[in-house]
């Protein structure tokens, strides 16, 4: 089937008590790892391209690689989504290039400015059959070239969501309930330690999510910054020349609980990067004389595939839902 929007996907996810995975893509191997897992598990999927990824690969390559995945995986619905669009121009350019979904992220702007800018994108997108994700609240962490400190981050204010959605006409809403971008989501000071001495992050604010859902019944909610930072890959990186102390993510049990609620889209990027980097580092340690990219990218792609399979089955619950 051709690229789809997320409209049907979100309806089914909302009613079915699961979430669709939104995975960031930067190159062919990442796209293949994700989509092969989704095809085998019969899962719908959102492939998302950040502004930085588009700058890295240029505006053509990732679209064409995603179109190749659509040809290779005709049985599963695939959305091509712009992640963290920062302006009308970026969103328009992606819509004109064939994206079926865009995010306009004006969450750092004052409320009225966020409404006005989002509405403008929604009008253009809807005229072209494209859906729009918007955001209220500010996640901590690193995204593109923006680094939001823990102090500057703030939770979504539930009292703002109805006015925002009705005035903008957006199709889904990203909210801040304690997730965070990147591999260093929490400082040691923000965490407690379990009996094994591992860092345990503060729980997500499900009370805020519940309040949002009460005010927007039936409306699809999105969670960004939802990597779990698998410790086996952090260890693999650190044991093979890397230095990633105290990298910690969102516990998968919390994401599973979110997926069963109105959260229809869960964004995962850092976990795939850790799998790729850990695998490549280990490969070079074990094969210092190798230099063929196919040799070290093949196991990296395979590990991305298995990680995505785990997310689909054990965290998102979207396997078998294509
Ligand atoms: O939230 C941002 C995503 O992880 C994309 O990251 O801007 O480095 O491509 P990026
Ligand atoms: P992570 O850094 O937790 O993978 O979040 C990705 C994300 O939100 C992309 O928009
Ligand atoms: Zn994000």
Short mmCIF file of C-alpha atoms and ligand atoms in Angstrom, two decimals:
data_model
loop_
_atom_site.label_atom_id
_atom_site.label_comp_id
_atom_site.label_asym_id
_atom_site.label_seq_id
_atom_site.Cartn_x
_atom_site.Cartn_y
_atom_site.Cartn_z
CA UNK A 1 0.00 0.00 0.00
CA UNK A 2 1.19 3.61 -0.53
CA UNK A 3 2.30 5.84 2.37
CA UNK A 4 -0.63 6.57 4.68
CA UNK A 5 -1.50 9.26 7.22
CA UNK A 6 -1.78 8.31 10.89
CA UNK A 7 -5.54 8.98 11.11
CA UNK A 8 -6.73 5.36 10.90
CA UNK A 9 -3.69 4.08 12.78
CA UNK A 10 -4.44 6.33 15.75
CA UNK A 11 -8.14 5.47 15.80
CA UNK A 12 -7.30 1.76 15.98
CA UNK A 13 -4.54 2.32 18.52
CA UNK A 14 -6.77 4.45 20.76
CA UNK A 15 -9.58 1.90 20.72
CA UNK A 16 -7.24 -1.09 20.88
CA UNK A 17 -5.19 0.07 23.88
CA UNK A 18 -1.81 0.08 22.14
CA UNK A 19 0.56 2.65 20.63
CA UNK A 20 2.28 2.91 17.27
CA UNK A 21 6.08 3.20 17.30
CA UNK A 22 7.56 6.33 15.76
CA UNK A 23 11.20 5.65 15.00
CA UNK A 24 13.69 8.25 13.77
CA UNK A 25 15.54 7.37 10.58
CA UNK A 26 18.89 8.66 9.35
CA UNK A 27 20.14 6.07 6.86
CA UNK A 28 19.27 2.93 4.92
CA UNK A 29 20.28 0.40 7.58
CA UNK A 30 18.12 2.04 10.26
CA UNK A 31 15.12 2.10 7.88
CA UNK A 32 15.68 -1.55 6.96
CA UNK A 33 16.09 -2.69 10.58
CA UNK A 34 12.87 -0.96 11.65
CA UNK A 35 10.70 -1.96 8.71
CA UNK A 36 11.88 -5.59 8.58
CA UNK A 37 10.86 -6.00 12.23
CA UNK A 38 7.51 -4.30 11.55
CA UNK A 39 6.84 -6.45 8.51
CA UNK A 40 7.61 -9.67 10.38
CA UNK A 41 5.50 -8.59 13.37
CA UNK A 42 2.71 -7.19 11.16
CA UNK A 43 2.92 -3.80 12.89
CA UNK A 44 1.97 -0.37 11.55
CA UNK A 45 4.85 2.09 11.78
CA UNK A 46 5.74 5.77 11.67
CA UNK A 47 9.14 6.58 10.17
CA UNK A 48 10.15 10.04 11.23
CA UNK A 49 12.75 12.42 9.87
CA UNK A 50 14.04 15.30 11.97
CA UNK A 51 15.19 18.59 10.52
CA UNK A 52 18.75 17.50 11.38
CA UNK A 53 18.31 14.17 9.60
CA UNK A 54 17.00 15.98 6.53
CA UNK A 55 20.00 18.31 6.62
CA UNK A 56 22.35 15.32 6.99
CA UNK A 57 20.93 13.21 4.16
CA UNK A 58 19.52 16.09 2.07
CA UNK A 59 15.81 16.45 1.28
CA UNK A 60 15.63 13.64 -1.28
CA UNK A 61 17.46 10.58 0.08
CA UNK A 62 15.42 9.70 3.15
CA UNK A 63 12.12 10.15 1.29
CA UNK A 64 13.32 7.80 -1.46
CA UNK A 65 14.63 5.25 1.07
CA UNK A 66 11.28 5.29 2.85
CA UNK A 67 9.54 4.86 -0.51
CA UNK A 68 11.78 1.80 -1.05
CA UNK A 69 10.62 0.42 2.32
CA UNK A 70 7.01 0.92 1.22
CA UNK A 71 7.72 -1.19 -1.88
CA UNK A 72 9.50 -3.88 0.17
CA UNK A 73 6.81 -4.01 2.88
CA UNK A 74 3.49 -3.70 1.00
CA UNK A 75 1.51 -5.41 3.78
CA UNK A 76 2.08 -2.83 6.52
CA UNK A 77 0.91 0.78 6.76
CA UNK A 78 3.82 3.24 6.89
CA UNK A 79 3.62 6.96 7.72
CA UNK A 80 6.40 9.37 6.71
CA UNK A 81 6.49 12.04 9.41
CA UNK A 82 8.49 15.23 9.98
CA UNK A 83 9.77 15.23 13.57
CA UNK A 84 10.05 18.60 15.37
CA UNK A 85 9.35 20.87 12.40
CA UNK A 86 10.34 24.33 13.59
CA UNK A 87 8.67 26.57 11.01
CA UNK A 88 5.90 26.80 8.44
CA UNK A 89 8.56 26.68 5.69
CA UNK A 90 10.07 23.38 6.91
CA UNK A 91 6.62 21.81 7.23
CA UNK A 92 5.54 23.06 3.80
CA UNK A 93 8.69 21.74 2.18
CA UNK A 94 8.11 18.26 3.68
CA UNK A 95 4.44 18.29 2.67
CA UNK A 96 5.48 19.26 -0.85
CA UNK A 97 8.02 16.37 -0.81
CA UNK A 98 5.38 13.74 -0.02
CA UNK A 99 5.44 13.44 3.80
CA UNK A 100 2.04 12.27 5.04
CA UNK A 101 2.40 13.78 8.52
CA UNK A 102 4.28 16.72 10.02
CA UNK A 103 4.99 17.97 13.49
CA UNK A 104 5.06 21.70 14.08
CA UNK A 105 6.84 22.20 17.37
CA UNK A 106 6.32 25.72 18.67
CA UNK A 107 6.19 24.52 22.26
CA UNK A 108 8.97 26.91 23.27
CA UNK A 109 6.89 29.92 22.09
CA UNK A 110 4.20 31.73 24.08
CA UNK A 111 0.78 30.00 24.00
CA UNK A 112 -0.83 32.45 21.53
CA UNK A 113 2.13 32.25 19.17
CA UNK A 114 2.07 28.43 19.32
CA UNK A 115 -1.64 28.50 18.40
CA UNK A 116 -1.18 30.93 15.54
CA UNK A 117 1.82 29.13 13.99
CA UNK A 118 0.31 25.67 14.40
CA UNK A 119 -2.98 26.79 12.83
CA UNK A 120 -1.14 28.06 9.75
CA UNK A 121 0.59 24.68 9.28
CA UNK A 122 -2.68 22.80 9.85
CA UNK A 123 -4.43 24.81 7.12
CA UNK A 124 -1.73 24.07 4.54
CA UNK A 125 -1.35 20.42 5.62
CA UNK A 126 -5.08 19.64 5.61
CA UNK A 127 -5.44 21.25 2.18
CA UNK A 128 -2.86 18.66 1.01
CA UNK A 129 -4.27 15.62 2.86
CA UNK A 130 -1.51 15.67 5.48
CA UNK A 131 -2.00 15.42 9.27
CA UNK A 132 -0.35 17.58 11.94
CA UNK A 133 1.11 16.86 15.37
CA UNK A 134 1.60 19.84 17.69
CA UNK A 135 3.09 20.19 21.16
CA UNK A 136 2.23 21.80 24.48
CA UNK A 137 4.74 21.72 27.33
CA UNK A 138 8.53 21.48 27.10
CA UNK A 139 10.58 18.29 27.43
CA UNK A 140 14.07 18.44 28.88
CA UNK A 141 17.01 17.10 26.88
CA UNK A 142 18.72 17.47 23.53
CA UNK A 143 16.79 17.55 20.28
CA UNK A 144 18.42 18.75 17.07
CA UNK A 145 20.48 21.79 18.08
CA UNK A 146 18.11 22.72 20.92
CA UNK A 147 19.11 21.75 24.46
CA UNK A 148 16.35 22.30 27.01
CA UNK A 149 17.66 22.27 30.59
CA UNK A 150 15.70 20.55 33.35
CA UNK A 151 14.92 24.02 34.81
CA UNK A 152 13.56 25.33 31.49
CA UNK A 153 11.40 22.25 30.92
CA UNK A 154 7.81 22.26 32.12
CA UNK A 155 4.91 19.86 32.15
CA UNK A 156 1.91 20.35 29.88
CA UNK A 157 -0.80 22.44 31.54
CA UNK A 158 -4.02 20.43 31.11
CA UNK A 159 -6.14 23.58 31.34
CA UNK A 160 -4.66 24.73 28.00
CA UNK A 161 -5.27 21.66 25.85
CA UNK A 162 -8.93 22.11 24.80
CA UNK A 163 -8.45 25.69 23.64
CA UNK A 164 -5.23 24.72 21.85
CA UNK A 165 -6.73 21.78 19.95
CA UNK A 166 -9.97 23.54 19.04
CA UNK A 167 -8.22 26.72 17.85
CA UNK A 168 -5.44 24.98 15.87
CA UNK A 169 -7.30 21.98 14.45
CA UNK A 170 -4.22 19.78 15.02
CA UNK A 171 -4.68 16.02 14.66
CA UNK A 172 -2.57 14.83 17.61
CA UNK A 173 -0.90 16.45 20.58
CA UNK A 174 2.53 15.80 22.10
CA UNK A 175 2.56 16.42 25.84
CA UNK A 176 5.25 16.70 28.49
CA UNK A 177 4.70 14.35 31.44
CA UNK A 178 8.30 13.70 32.44
CA UNK A 179 9.90 12.06 29.41
CA UNK A 180 13.04 13.65 28.03
CA UNK A 181 15.10 13.62 24.83
CA UNK A 182 18.46 11.91 24.42
CA UNK A 183 20.42 9.22 26.28
CA UNK A 184 20.96 11.28 29.46
CA UNK A 185 17.39 11.90 30.48
CA UNK A 186 17.93 12.37 34.19
CA UNK A 187 20.79 13.40 36.42
CA UNK A 188 21.78 11.09 39.27
CA UNK A 189 20.33 13.72 41.61
CA UNK A 190 16.87 13.36 40.02
CA UNK A 191 16.92 9.56 40.43
CA UNK A 192 16.82 7.12 43.31
CA UNK A 193 18.86 3.90 43.36
CA UNK A 194 17.46 0.38 43.49
CA UNK A 195 18.94 -2.48 45.52
CA UNK A 196 21.39 -3.25 42.68
CA UNK A 197 22.62 0.35 42.83
CA UNK A 198 21.07 1.21 39.43
CA UNK A 199 19.55 4.63 38.83
CA UNK A 200 15.73 4.68 38.91
CA UNK A 201 14.20 7.76 37.24
CA UNK A 202 11.23 9.66 38.66
CA UNK A 203 7.89 8.16 37.50
CA UNK A 204 5.97 9.74 34.62
CA UNK A 205 3.14 12.11 35.59
CA UNK A 206 0.18 9.91 34.72
CA UNK A 207 -2.03 12.31 36.68
CA UNK A 208 -1.34 14.98 34.03
CA UNK A 209 -2.01 12.51 31.22
CA UNK A 210 -5.32 11.51 32.85
CA UNK A 211 -6.36 15.16 33.16
CA UNK A 212 -5.52 15.79 29.48
CA UNK A 213 -7.52 12.72 28.41
CA UNK A 214 -10.53 13.87 30.45
CA UNK A 215 -10.48 17.16 28.59
CA UNK A 216 -9.80 15.64 25.16
CA UNK A 217 -11.66 12.34 25.07
CA UNK A 218 -10.83 10.25 22.02
CA UNK A 219 -7.96 12.53 20.97
CA UNK A 220 -4.57 10.92 20.13
CA UNK A 221 -1.73 11.83 22.49
CA UNK A 222 1.97 11.57 21.61
CA UNK A 223 4.97 10.95 23.85
CA UNK A 224 8.40 12.17 22.78
CA UNK A 225 11.66 11.31 24.51
CA UNK A 226 10.58 7.74 25.17
CA UNK A 227 13.77 5.77 24.76
CA UNK A 228 14.55 3.40 27.59
CA UNK A 229 18.33 3.55 27.11
CA UNK A 230 18.91 -0.24 27.24
CA UNK A 231 21.70 -0.87 29.69
CA UNK A 232 23.07 -3.81 27.67
CA UNK A 233 23.93 -1.37 24.86
CA UNK A 234 25.28 1.29 27.23
CA UNK A 235 27.51 -1.46 28.68
CA UNK A 236 28.53 -2.61 25.19
CA UNK A 237 29.53 0.96 24.32
CA UNK A 238 31.44 1.47 27.57
CA UNK A 239 33.23 -1.89 27.28
CA UNK A 240 34.38 -1.10 23.77
CA UNK A 241 36.01 2.28 24.14
CA UNK A 242 32.96 4.48 24.71
CA UNK A 243 32.24 6.69 27.67
CA UNK A 244 28.57 7.04 28.55
CA UNK A 245 28.35 7.17 32.33
CA UNK A 246 24.90 7.24 33.98
CA UNK A 247 22.93 7.13 30.72
CA UNK A 248 19.39 6.36 31.84
CA UNK A 249 15.98 6.23 30.14
CA UNK A 250 12.26 5.75 30.70
CA UNK A 251 11.41 2.34 32.22
CA UNK A 252 9.58 0.21 29.67
CA UNK A 253 6.88 -0.68 32.19
CA UNK A 254 5.90 3.02 32.28
CA UNK A 255 5.73 3.19 28.49
CA UNK A 256 3.65 0.00 28.36
CA UNK A 257 1.16 1.63 30.72
CA UNK A 258 1.10 4.80 28.57
CA UNK A 259 0.57 2.73 25.41
CA UNK A 260 -2.58 1.22 26.91
CA UNK A 261 -4.05 4.70 27.42
CA UNK A 262 -4.78 7.55 24.98
CA UNK A 263 -1.11 7.64 23.99
CA UNK A 264 -1.18 6.50 20.35
CA UNK A 265 2.36 7.40 19.24
CA UNK A 266 5.59 6.79 21.14
CA UNK A 267 8.84 8.31 19.81
CA UNK A 268 12.03 6.27 19.98
CA UNK A 269 15.34 7.41 18.57
CA UNK A 270 18.18 7.22 21.10
CA UNK A 271 17.70 3.48 21.72
CA UNK A 272 18.33 2.74 18.03
CA UNK A 273 21.44 4.94 18.07
CA UNK A 274 22.76 3.08 21.11
CA UNK A 275 22.17 -0.30 19.44
CA UNK A 276 23.93 0.81 16.28
CA UNK A 277 26.87 2.45 18.05
CA UNK A 278 27.35 -0.38 20.58
CA UNK A 279 27.33 -3.00 17.84
CA UNK A 280 29.77 -1.13 15.63
CA UNK A 281 32.14 -0.42 18.54
CA UNK A 282 32.12 -4.08 19.56
CA UNK A 283 32.61 -5.19 15.97
CA UNK A 284 35.73 -3.06 15.56
CA UNK A 285 37.16 -4.23 18.86
CA UNK A 286 36.73 -7.81 17.70
CA UNK A 287 37.83 -7.19 14.10
CA UNK A 288 40.39 -4.36 14.18
CA UNK A 289 41.57 -5.16 10.66
CA UNK A 290 38.12 -4.91 8.99
CA UNK A 291 37.13 -1.85 7.01
CA UNK A 292 34.17 -2.90 4.82
CA UNK A 293 31.06 -0.95 5.97
CA UNK A 294 28.83 -3.85 4.98
CA UNK A 295 30.57 -6.08 7.53
CA UNK A 296 29.99 -3.80 10.51
CA UNK A 297 26.63 -2.33 9.46
CA UNK A 298 25.08 -5.77 8.93
CA UNK A 299 25.15 -6.77 12.64
CA UNK A 300 24.13 -3.21 13.59
CA UNK A 301 21.06 -3.46 11.34
CA UNK A 302 20.25 -6.90 12.78
CA UNK A 303 20.42 -5.56 16.35
CA UNK A 304 18.21 -2.58 15.46
CA UNK A 305 15.70 -5.03 14.02
CA UNK A 306 15.64 -7.14 17.20
CA UNK A 307 15.39 -4.06 19.41
CA UNK A 308 12.44 -2.76 17.36
CA UNK A 309 10.78 -6.18 17.51
CA UNK A 310 11.07 -6.08 21.31
CA UNK A 311 9.51 -2.60 21.40
CA UNK A 312 6.62 -3.63 19.15
CA UNK A 313 5.80 -6.76 21.13
CA UNK A 314 6.72 -5.94 24.73
CA UNK A 315 6.28 -2.17 24.99
CA UNK A 316 3.94 -0.78 22.32
CA UNK A 317 1.68 -3.80 21.84
CA UNK A 318 1.18 -2.99 18.14
CA UNK A 319 2.34 -6.35 16.74
CA UNK A 320 -0.36 -8.01 14.65
CA UNK A 321 -2.23 -4.68 14.24
CA UNK A 322 -1.21 -3.86 10.64
O1 LIG B 1 13.87 14.52 19.25
C1 LIG B 1 14.74 14.48 18.40
C2 LIG B 1 15.15 13.23 17.74
O2 LIG B 1 15.82 12.37 18.63
C3 LIG B 1 15.93 13.53 16.51
O3 LIG B 1 17.22 13.87 16.83
O4 LIG B 1 17.54 16.04 15.67
O5 LIG B 1 19.49 14.63 16.33
O6 LIG B 1 17.99 13.95 14.45
P1 LIG B 1 18.12 14.69 15.75
P1 LIG B 2 14.52 9.72 22.52
O1 LIG B 2 15.71 10.61 22.56
O2 LIG B 2 14.07 9.34 23.90
O3 LIG B 2 14.72 8.53 21.67
O4 LIG B 2 13.29 10.55 21.90
C1 LIG B 2 13.10 10.63 20.52
C2 LIG B 2 12.10 11.67 20.15
O5 LIG B 2 11.30 12.15 20.92
C3 LIG B 2 12.10 12.09 18.75
O6 LIG B 2 11.22 13.14 18.53
ZN1 LIG B 3 10.98 14.50 20.14
#
